[in-house]
Coordinates of C-alpha atoms and ligand atoms in Angstrom, one line a residue:
M142 CA -31.6 274.7 87.4
S143 CA -33.8 277.5 86.2
E144 CA -37.6 277.5 86.7
R145 CA -40.1 279.3 84.4
F146 CA -43.4 281.0 85.3
T147 CA -45.8 282.3 82.8
G148 CA -48.2 285.3 83.2
V149 CA -49.4 288.2 81.1
G150 CA -46.9 290.8 80.2
V151 CA -48.5 294.2 80.7
S152 CA -45.6 296.6 80.5
A153 CA -42.5 296.0 78.3
G154 CA -39.0 295.5 79.5
R155 CA -36.5 292.8 80.3
V156 CA -34.5 292.8 83.5
I157 CA -32.7 290.6 86.0
G158 CA -32.7 291.3 89.7
P159 CA -33.3 289.9 93.2
V160 CA -36.8 289.3 94.5
R161 CA -38.3 291.3 97.4
R162 CA -41.8 290.1 98.3
M163 CA -44.5 292.4 99.4
P164 CA -45.1 291.5 103.1
E165 CA -48.3 289.7 104.0
P166 CA -51.0 292.0 105.4
I167 CA -51.0 292.3 109.2
T168 CA -53.9 290.3 110.7
A169 CA -56.0 291.6 113.6
P170 CA -55.0 290.4 117.1
A171 CA -57.7 288.8 119.2
D172 CA -60.1 291.3 120.7
G173 CA -59.0 292.5 124.1
A174 CA -56.3 289.8 124.4
P175 CA -54.7 289.9 127.9
L176 CA -51.2 290.8 128.9
P177 CA -48.7 288.0 128.1
A178 CA -48.0 285.8 131.1
G179 CA -45.4 287.2 133.5
V180 CA -45.4 290.7 131.8
S181 CA -46.5 293.7 133.8
A182 CA -48.7 296.5 132.4
E183 CA -45.7 298.9 132.8
E184 CA -43.4 296.6 130.8
E185 CA -46.0 296.2 128.1
S186 CA -46.6 300.0 127.9
A187 CA -42.9 300.5 127.5
R188 CA -42.8 297.9 124.7
L189 CA -45.7 299.7 123.0
A190 CA -44.0 303.1 123.3
E191 CA -40.7 301.7 121.9
A192 CA -42.5 300.1 119.0
T193 CA -44.3 303.4 118.2
Q194 CA -41.1 305.4 118.4
A195 CA -39.3 303.0 116.1
V196 CA -42.1 303.2 113.5
A197 CA -42.2 307.0 113.6
A198 CA -38.4 307.2 113.3
G199 CA -38.3 304.7 110.4
L200 CA -41.0 306.6 108.5
K201 CA -39.2 310.0 109.1
E202 CA -36.0 308.5 107.8
R203 CA -37.7 307.2 104.7
A204 CA -39.6 310.5 104.2
A205 CA -36.2 312.4 104.3
A206 CA -34.8 310.1 101.6
A207 CA -37.9 310.3 99.4
T208 CA -39.2 313.1 97.1
G209 CA -42.5 314.4 95.7
D210 CA -45.7 312.5 96.5
A211 CA -43.9 309.6 98.3
A212 CA -42.2 312.0 100.7
A213 CA -45.6 313.7 101.5
V214 CA -47.3 310.4 102.1
L215 CA -44.5 309.2 104.3
K216 CA -44.3 312.5 106.3
A217 CA -48.0 312.4 107.0
T218 CA -47.8 308.8 108.1
A219 CA -44.8 309.6 110.4
L220 CA -46.7 312.4 112.0
M221 CA -49.6 310.1 112.7
A222 CA -47.2 307.5 114.3
S223 CA -45.9 310.2 116.6
D224 CA -49.4 311.3 117.6
R225 CA -49.5 311.2 121.5
T226 CA -53.3 310.8 121.7
L227 CA -53.2 307.4 120.0
L228 CA -50.4 306.2 122.3
K229 CA -52.2 307.6 125.3
S230 CA -55.4 305.8 124.7
A231 CA -53.6 302.5 123.9
T232 CA -51.6 302.8 127.1
K233 CA -54.8 303.3 129.1
L234 CA -56.0 299.9 127.7
V235 CA -52.7 298.2 128.6
A236 CA -53.2 299.5 132.1
T237 CA -56.5 297.7 132.3
G238 CA -54.7 294.4 131.4
T239 CA -54.9 294.3 127.6
C240 CA -51.8 293.3 125.6
A241 CA -50.0 296.0 123.5
E242 CA -51.2 294.6 120.1
S243 CA -54.8 294.5 121.0
A244 CA -54.6 297.8 122.8
I245 CA -53.2 299.7 119.8
W246 CA -55.5 297.9 117.5
E247 CA -58.6 299.0 119.5
A248 CA -57.4 302.5 120.2
A249 CA -56.6 303.2 116.5
D250 CA -60.0 301.8 115.5
A251 CA -61.7 304.4 117.7
V252 CA -59.6 307.2 116.3
A253 CA -60.3 306.0 112.7
T254 CA -64.0 305.8 113.3
Q255 CA -64.1 309.4 114.8
L256 CA -62.1 310.7 111.8
A257 CA -64.4 308.9 109.3
A258 CA -67.4 310.4 110.9
L259 CA -66.0 313.9 110.4
G260 CA -66.0 313.4 106.6
G261 CA -64.0 315.2 103.9
Y262 CA -60.2 315.6 104.5
M263 CA -60.4 314.2 108.0
A264 CA -62.1 311.0 106.8
E265 CA -59.3 310.5 104.4
R266 CA -56.8 310.5 107.3
A267 CA -58.6 307.4 108.8
T268 CA -56.6 305.2 106.4
D269 CA -53.4 306.7 107.6
V270 CA -54.3 305.8 111.2
L271 CA -55.0 302.2 110.1
D272 CA -51.7 302.1 108.2
V273 CA -49.8 303.3 111.3
R274 CA -51.6 300.7 113.4
A275 CA -50.5 297.9 111.1
R276 CA -46.9 299.1 111.2
I277 CA -46.8 299.3 115.0
V278 CA -48.3 295.8 115.3
A279 CA -45.7 294.5 112.8
Q280 CA -43.0 296.1 114.9
L281 CA -44.4 294.4 118.1
R282 CA -44.6 291.1 116.3
G283 CA -41.1 291.4 114.8
V284 CA -42.4 290.8 111.2
P285 CA -41.8 293.0 108.1
A286 CA -43.9 296.2 108.0
P287 CA -46.7 296.3 105.5
G288 CA -46.2 298.2 102.3
I289 CA -43.4 298.3 99.7
P290 CA -40.3 296.7 101.2
D291 CA -37.3 298.9 101.9
S292 CA -34.0 297.8 100.3
D293 CA -30.6 299.3 99.5
E294 CA -30.3 297.5 96.1
P295 CA -32.8 297.7 93.2
F296 CA -35.2 294.7 93.3
V297 CA -38.1 292.9 91.5
L298 CA -41.2 293.5 93.6
C299 CA -43.3 290.3 93.8
A300 CA -46.8 290.4 95.3
V301 CA -50.2 288.8 95.1
D302 CA -51.5 292.1 93.8
L303 CA -50.9 295.7 94.6
A304 CA -53.4 298.2 96.0
P305 CA -53.4 301.9 95.1
A306 CA -52.1 302.8 98.5
D307 CA -49.1 300.4 98.1
T308 CA -48.1 302.0 94.9
A309 CA -48.1 305.6 96.2
T310 CA -44.7 305.0 97.7
L311 CA -43.3 302.9 94.9
D312 CA -39.9 304.4 93.9
P313 CA -39.2 303.5 90.3
A314 CA -35.5 304.1 90.9
R315 CA -35.5 301.2 93.4
V316 CA -38.0 298.8 91.8
L317 CA -36.8 297.1 88.6
A318 CA -40.0 295.3 87.7
L319 CA -43.4 294.2 89.1
V320 CA -44.6 290.6 89.2
T321 CA -48.0 289.7 90.6
S322 CA -49.6 286.3 90.9
D323 CA -53.0 287.8 90.7
G324 CA -54.4 290.9 88.9
G325 CA -55.4 291.3 85.3
P326 CA -54.1 293.4 82.4
Q327 CA -56.5 296.2 83.5
S328 CA -55.6 295.9 87.2
H329 CA -54.2 298.7 89.2
T330 CA -50.7 297.1 89.1
A331 CA -50.8 297.0 85.3
I332 CA -51.9 300.6 85.0
I333 CA -49.3 301.9 87.5
A334 CA -46.5 299.8 85.9
R335 CA -47.2 301.3 82.5
S336 CA -47.4 304.8 84.0
L337 CA -44.0 304.4 85.7
G338 CA -42.5 302.7 82.7
L339 CA -41.6 299.5 84.7
P340 CA -41.6 296.1 83.2
A341 CA -44.5 294.1 84.6
I342 CA -46.2 290.7 84.5
V343 CA -49.5 290.0 86.1
A344 CA -51.4 286.7 86.7
A345 CA -48.1 284.8 86.9
R346 CA -49.5 281.9 88.9
G347 CA -46.8 280.0 90.8
T348 CA -44.8 283.1 91.5
V349 CA -46.0 283.0 95.1
A350 CA -43.2 280.5 95.5
L351 CA -40.6 283.1 94.8
A352 CA -38.7 284.2 97.9
D353 CA -36.7 287.2 99.0
G354 CA -33.2 287.0 97.4
D355 CA -34.2 284.7 94.5
V356 CA -32.7 286.1 91.3
V357 CA -35.2 286.3 88.5
F358 CA -35.4 287.3 84.9
V359 CA -38.6 289.3 84.1
D360 CA -39.7 289.5 80.6
G361 CA -42.6 292.0 80.4
I362 CA -42.8 291.5 76.6
D363 CA -43.3 287.8 76.6
G364 CA -44.9 287.5 80.1
T365 CA -42.4 285.1 81.6
V366 CA -40.4 285.0 84.8
V367 CA -37.4 282.8 85.1
R368 CA -35.9 281.9 88.5
G369 CA -32.2 281.3 88.2
P370 CA -31.7 282.9 84.8
G371 CA -28.9 281.5 82.5
S372 CA -26.9 283.0 79.7
A373 CA -29.8 283.2 77.3
E374 CA -31.8 285.4 79.7
S375 CA -28.7 287.5 80.5
A376 CA -28.3 288.2 76.8
L377 CA -31.9 289.2 76.4
A378 CA -31.6 291.6 79.4
E379 CA -28.4 293.1 78.1
A380 CA -29.9 293.6 74.6
Y381 CA -32.9 295.3 76.3
A382 CA -30.6 297.5 78.3
S383 CA -28.8 298.6 75.1
R384 CA -32.0 299.2 73.1
V385 CA -32.3 302.3 71.0
P386 CA -33.9 305.0 73.1
L387 CA -37.3 306.1 72.0
P388 CA -37.4 309.5 70.4
E389 CA -39.4 312.0 72.3
F390 CA -43.0 312.5 71.0
D391 CA -43.0 315.5 68.7
G392 CA -46.7 316.3 69.3
T393 CA -48.2 314.9 66.1
G394 CA -49.3 311.3 65.7
R395 CA -49.0 310.1 62.2
L396 CA -48.4 307.0 60.1
A397 CA -45.4 306.6 57.6
D398 CA -47.6 308.0 54.8
G399 CA -48.6 311.1 56.8
H400 CA -52.1 309.8 57.7
R401 CA -52.9 311.7 61.0
V402 CA -53.7 309.8 64.2
P403 CA -54.0 312.3 67.0
L404 CA -52.5 310.9 70.2
L405 CA -54.4 312.1 73.3
A406 CA -53.9 311.5 77.0
N407 CA -56.1 309.9 79.7
V408 CA -56.1 312.0 82.8
G409 CA -57.8 312.1 86.2
S410 CA -56.9 315.6 87.4
G411 CA -55.6 319.0 86.5
A412 CA -52.1 317.9 87.6
D413 CA -52.2 314.9 85.3
A414 CA -53.3 317.2 82.5
V415 CA -50.4 319.6 83.0
E416 CA -48.0 316.6 82.8
A417 CA -49.8 315.2 79.7
A418 CA -49.5 318.6 77.9
A419 CA -45.8 318.7 78.7
A420 CA -45.4 315.3 77.2
G421 CA -46.9 316.5 73.9
A422 CA -50.4 315.0 74.1
Q423 CA -52.5 316.5 71.4
G424 CA -55.5 316.8 73.8
V425 CA -57.3 314.8 76.4
G426 CA -59.2 311.7 75.0
L427 CA -60.5 310.7 78.5
L428 CA -60.9 312.8 81.6
R429 CA -62.0 310.3 84.2
T430 CA -64.1 312.7 86.2
E431 CA -64.8 310.2 89.0
F432 CA -61.0 310.2 89.8
C433 CA -61.5 313.8 90.9
F434 CA -64.0 312.7 93.5
L435 CA -63.2 309.0 94.4
S436 CA -62.7 309.5 98.1
R437 CA -65.9 311.5 98.4
D438 CA -69.0 310.4 100.3
T439 CA -71.1 313.3 99.0
E440 CA -71.7 314.7 95.6
P441 CA -69.1 317.4 94.9
T442 CA -70.5 320.9 94.7
R443 CA -70.8 322.8 91.4
E444 CA -67.9 325.0 92.4
E445 CA -65.7 322.0 93.2
Q446 CA -66.5 320.4 89.9
V447 CA -66.0 323.6 87.9
E448 CA -62.6 324.1 89.5
A449 CA -61.5 320.5 88.8
Y450 CA -62.6 320.5 85.2
R451 CA -61.3 324.0 84.5
A452 CA -57.8 322.9 85.7
V453 CA -57.8 320.3 82.9
F454 CA -59.2 322.7 80.2
D455 CA -56.6 325.3 81.2
A456 CA -53.8 322.8 80.5
F457 CA -55.1 322.2 77.0
G458 CA -56.2 325.6 75.7
G459 CA -57.1 325.4 72.0
A460 CA -57.1 321.6 72.1
K461 CA -59.8 318.9 72.4
V462 CA -60.7 317.7 75.9
V463 CA -63.1 314.7 76.1
V464 CA -64.8 314.8 79.5
R465 CA -66.4 311.5 80.6
T466 CA -69.3 311.9 83.0
L467 CA -69.0 310.1 86.4
D468 CA -68.3 306.4 85.9
A469 CA -69.3 305.2 89.3
G470 CA -69.8 301.5 90.2
A471 CA -68.0 298.2 90.2
D472 CA -64.3 298.9 90.9
K473 CA -65.0 302.6 91.3
P474 CA -67.8 303.0 93.9
L475 CA -69.0 306.5 94.8
P476 CA -71.1 306.3 97.9
F477 CA -73.5 309.1 96.7
L478 CA -74.2 307.2 93.5
T479 CA -73.8 303.5 93.8
D480 CA -75.5 300.7 95.8
D481 CA -72.8 298.5 97.3
S482 CA -75.2 295.6 98.0
E483 CA -75.7 294.6 94.4
P484 CA -74.8 291.0 93.8
N485 CA -73.0 291.7 90.5
P486 CA -71.7 295.3 90.5
A487 CA -70.0 295.1 87.1
L488 CA -73.4 294.1 85.6
G489 CA -75.3 296.5 87.7
V490 CA -76.2 300.2 88.0
R491 CA -72.9 301.8 86.9
G492 CA -71.8 304.5 84.6
Y493 CA -74.7 306.3 82.7
R494 CA -77.2 303.9 84.4
T495 CA -76.8 305.7 87.7
D496 CA -78.8 308.6 86.2
A497 CA -82.0 306.6 86.5
A498 CA -81.3 305.4 90.0
V499 CA -80.1 308.8 91.4
P500 CA -81.6 311.4 89.1
G501 CA -80.1 314.9 89.1
V502 CA -76.4 314.2 89.7
L503 CA -75.7 313.8 85.9
A504 CA -77.6 316.9 84.9
R505 CA -75.8 318.9 87.6
Q506 CA -72.4 317.5 86.4
L507 CA -73.2 318.5 82.8
A508 CA -74.1 322.0 84.0
A509 CA -70.7 322.2 85.8
I510 CA -68.9 321.0 82.7
A511 CA -70.6 323.6 80.6
E512 CA -69.8 326.4 83.1
A513 CA -66.1 325.3 83.2
A514 CA -66.0 325.1 79.4
D515 CA -67.5 328.6 79.2
G516 CA -64.7 331.1 78.8
S517 CA -62.1 328.3 78.2
T518 CA -60.5 327.9 74.8
A519 CA -60.4 324.1 75.1
E520 CA -62.7 322.3 72.7
V521 CA -64.9 320.4 75.1
W522 CA -66.5 317.1 74.1
T523 CA -68.6 315.2 76.6
M524 CA -69.3 311.5 76.7
A525 CA -71.2 309.0 78.9
P526 CA -69.8 305.7 80.0
M527 CA -71.6 302.3 79.8
I528 CA -74.1 303.2 77.1
S529 CA -75.9 300.1 75.9
T530 CA -78.7 301.3 73.6
P531 CA -79.4 304.0 70.9
A532 CA -82.1 305.3 73.2
E533 CA -79.6 305.9 76.0
A534 CA -77.3 307.7 73.5
A535 CA -80.2 309.9 72.4
A536 CA -81.2 310.7 76.0
F537 CA -77.7 311.6 76.9
A538 CA -77.4 313.9 73.8
G539 CA -80.6 315.6 74.8
M540 CA -79.2 316.2 78.3
C541 CA -76.0 317.7 76.8
A542 CA -78.0 320.0 74.6
E543 CA -80.0 321.1 77.6
A544 CA -76.8 321.9 79.5
G545 CA -75.5 323.8 76.4
L546 CA -72.8 321.3 75.6
K547 CA -72.2 321.1 71.9
T548 CA -70.4 317.8 71.2
P549 CA -72.0 314.8 72.9
G550 CA -70.6 311.3 72.5
V551 CA -70.8 307.8 74.0
M552 CA -68.3 305.2 75.2
V553 CA -68.6 301.9 73.5
E554 CA -67.8 299.4 76.4
V555 CA -70.6 296.9 76.0
P556 CA -71.0 294.5 73.1
S557 CA -74.5 295.7 72.4
A558 CA -73.2 299.2 71.8
A559 CA -70.6 297.9 69.4
L560 CA -73.1 295.8 67.5
M561 CA -75.6 298.8 67.3
A562 CA -72.8 301.3 66.6
R563 CA -74.4 302.9 63.5
Q564 CA -77.7 303.6 65.3
L565 CA -75.9 304.7 68.5
A566 CA -73.4 306.9 66.7
S567 CA -76.1 308.6 64.6
E568 CA -77.6 310.0 67.9
V569 CA -74.3 311.7 68.9
D570 CA -71.2 313.3 67.4
F571 CA -68.6 310.7 68.3
A572 CA -67.8 307.4 70.0
S573 CA -64.9 306.3 72.1
I574 CA -64.2 302.6 72.7
G575 CA -63.3 301.7 76.3
T576 CA -61.4 298.5 75.5
N577 CA -60.9 297.7 79.2
D578 CA -64.6 297.2 79.8
L579 CA -65.4 296.0 76.2
T580 CA -63.0 293.2 76.8
Q581 CA -64.4 292.2 80.2
Y582 CA -68.0 292.2 78.8
T583 CA -67.2 290.5 75.5
M584 CA -65.2 287.7 77.2
A585 CA -67.5 287.6 80.3
A586 CA -64.3 287.9 82.4
D587 CA -64.1 290.2 85.4
R588 CA -61.3 292.6 84.6
Q589 CA -60.1 292.5 88.2
L590 CA -59.7 288.7 88.3
G591 CA -56.1 287.4 87.8
A592 CA -57.4 283.9 87.2
L593 CA -59.2 285.2 84.0
A594 CA -56.3 287.3 82.7
E595 CA -55.8 285.3 79.6
L596 CA -59.4 285.9 78.6
N597 CA -59.2 289.5 79.7
D598 CA -56.9 290.5 76.9
P599 CA -57.7 293.2 74.3
W600 CA -55.8 291.1 71.7
Q601 CA -58.7 288.6 71.9
P602 CA -59.9 288.5 68.2
A603 CA -63.5 288.7 69.4
V604 CA -62.8 292.1 71.0
L605 CA -61.1 293.2 67.8
H606 CA -64.1 292.2 65.7
L607 CA -66.2 294.4 67.9
V608 CA -63.8 297.3 67.5
K609 CA -64.1 296.9 63.8
A610 CA -67.9 296.8 64.0
T611 CA -67.9 300.0 66.0
C612 CA -65.6 301.8 63.4
D613 CA -67.7 300.5 60.6
G614 CA -70.9 301.7 62.4
G615 CA -69.4 305.2 62.9
A616 CA -68.4 305.4 59.3
A617 CA -71.8 304.2 58.1
V618 CA -73.8 307.1 59.6
Q619 CA -75.5 308.6 56.5
G620 CA -73.9 311.7 55.1
D621 CA -71.8 312.5 58.2
P622 CA -69.5 309.7 59.4
R623 CA -68.8 309.8 63.1
P624 CA -65.2 309.5 64.4
V625 CA -64.4 306.6 66.7
G626 CA -61.5 306.8 69.1
V627 CA -60.1 304.3 71.6
C628 CA -59.3 305.4 75.2
G629 CA -58.8 302.0 76.9
E630 CA -55.4 300.5 77.8
A631 CA -55.3 298.9 74.4
A632 CA -54.3 302.2 72.8
A633 CA -51.1 302.3 74.9
D634 CA -49.8 299.0 73.4
P635 CA -47.8 300.1 70.4
A636 CA -48.4 296.9 68.4
L637 CA -52.1 297.0 69.2
A638 CA -52.3 300.7 68.3
V639 CA -51.3 299.8 64.7
V640 CA -54.1 297.2 64.6
L641 CA -56.7 299.7 66.0
V642 CA -55.8 302.3 63.3
G643 CA -56.0 299.6 60.7
L644 CA -59.5 298.8 61.9
G645 CA -60.6 302.4 61.4
V646 CA -59.9 304.0 64.8
A647 CA -59.3 307.8 64.3
T648 CA -57.7 308.8 67.6
L649 CA -55.9 307.0 70.4
S650 CA -55.9 308.1 74.0
M651 CA -53.5 306.7 76.6
N652 CA -51.3 307.3 79.6
R653 CA -48.9 310.1 78.7
R654 CA -45.9 307.8 79.2
A655 CA -47.0 305.6 76.3
L656 CA -47.0 308.4 73.8
P657 CA -43.4 308.1 72.6
A658 CA -43.6 304.3 72.0
V659 CA -47.0 304.5 70.2
A660 CA -45.9 307.4 68.1
A661 CA -42.6 305.7 67.1
I662 CA -44.3 302.5 66.0
L663 CA -47.2 304.1 64.1
K664 CA -44.6 306.0 62.1
T665 CA -43.2 302.7 60.7
V666 CA -46.4 301.7 58.8
D667 CA -48.6 303.3 56.2
L668 CA -52.4 303.0 56.2
P669 CA -52.7 300.1 53.8
G670 CA -50.0 298.4 55.9
A671 CA -51.9 299.0 59.1
Q672 CA -55.1 297.6 57.5
R673 CA -53.2 294.5 56.3
I674 CA -51.8 293.9 59.8
A675 CA -55.2 294.5 61.4
G676 CA -56.5 291.8 59.0
L677 CA -53.9 289.3 60.4
A678 CA -55.2 290.0 64.0
L679 CA -58.8 289.6 63.0
G680 CA -58.1 286.3 61.3
A681 CA -56.2 284.9 64.3
G682 CA -57.8 282.2 66.4
S683 CA -56.5 283.4 69.8
A684 CA -55.0 286.5 71.5
D685 CA -51.5 285.0 71.5
E686 CA -51.7 284.1 67.8
A687 CA -53.0 287.7 67.0
R688 CA -50.2 289.3 69.1
G689 CA -47.5 287.0 67.6
A690 CA -48.6 287.6 64.0
V691 CA -48.7 291.4 64.4
R692 CA -45.4 291.6 66.3
A693 CA -43.7 289.7 63.5
E694 CA -44.7 292.5 61.1
L695 CA -43.3 295.3 63.3
P696 CA -39.5 294.7 63.7
E697 CA -39.0 298.2 65.3
L698 CA -40.7 296.9 68.4
D699 CA -37.5 294.9 69.2
V700 CA -35.2 297.7 68.2
F701 CA -36.9 299.9 70.9
G702 CA -37.3 297.1 73.3
L703 CA -41.1 297.3 73.3
Ligands
PEP118 C1 -62.4 301.4 79.5 O1 -63.3 300.7 80.0 O2 -61.7 301.0 78.6 C2 -62.2 302.8 80.0 C3 -61.4 303.6 79.4 O3 -62.8 303.1 81.2 P1 -62.4 302.6 82.6 O4 -61.1 301.9 82.5 O5 -62.2 303.9 83.4 O6 -63.5 301.8 83.1
MG119 MG1 -64.8 301.6 81.3

């Protein structure tokens, strides 16, 4: 008998495979727990040394089999596991009568605290120590190690949610699909799945019941998981496997009638930008500058900033690069800008609002962007996140002018900005809609909460009405219509991309891996067709109805398995 679970499909694809569950996080042992009855300190020390060696050996073996970033992460963790100082201080604690688990826990805590106090690169290593500690305790307890499970056969990874650290070692050749019971369409799991091109479903409540070895069908298009799939599911998976491969993106986004829709990339570093340029992106529509400095406790220096931004500009000489100023707060805290004691961080001092709370950082960032732009051939545009009023837009444009930046813009992420789009846009040169935040604020649904994933869907007609209001506002600026782009995850959904263009969006910015799919589907409609399809979405009563009505008009989605 098959069993069906429903969630939100966030990355297309249909596969069948065995489940491997993400292990439960390792819980802390009791503080200073004594040696187990009848076990001597020598025996306990030997057990600890053995566990440590086993962890180091396992990590080394995995590092040898991995490549790229994953190999580097595993090698660094293996080194940390073989570190003699950690074992020595834990052994000392065992000698005073503490059990191995508590001893390694306490010893690693002390090392991590020392590293964190050193700041910079050393502080980042504190997480590695805590990771190694969890692995050693898992080994001592005889339970699976934390992190992505190891398996000889490809598997469907099931988890409650995935943290950025978990996904660093995720090997797309081993993982067939991702299924989480929590997390929303804008969660880290969703973003990483799209960037790796893996089918994924989030907020699939009930999938916590799936166990290792269960065979499941995962439909990232419909958002369903079936335990014990039958012939219908096998046929769907086979049809997906034999889909027509997507043509490579040729570097020009356009509709069937030749109407141009530049397809840009979202990047967070120079390395991302190089990859995006190689994938044919026509520029950068969103440089998330906070991603360059996420692990920092202190404001990056001007030199560090100039170097980070220049690396992106260099990858896109002659093309447009939209730099977003630091978007700190809520899910992206930066200790030098944000107050972590706010009761509602998503509604708090975040994005552009931090300029009032911590004056100076934004002006210094704009100066660094201007210095990096100077001498570069990239066409640098600069925008601020979380703008809520025309006055804020005007103030930001003033700051850009002072820094010598020619093309200021704003992100439209808050309903007030969408509703006041004409006044807002007339203060600046362009607007870019952040559909991830616009959706969370329109629907009053935290983008990180899996329980609200159905509300947190950019196909919600209310969100689409605000996208239209923003485009209409930009077009209504007297004498000089302002272009409106989209740089939220919505732009990476090929069916939604058609709707956005039909609503009046001029450019779409997305993860580079989404470029071929979006380009291929845009080419199948002309502008009047896209406008008609957008009308269907606007007229729908729910996100599902909008998605269904639009997908029915775009048969090539099935041809390409999107
Ligand atoms: C958005 O909100 O859509 C956006 C692009 O910004 P971020 O996801 O970084 O908040
Ligand atoms: Mg945002």
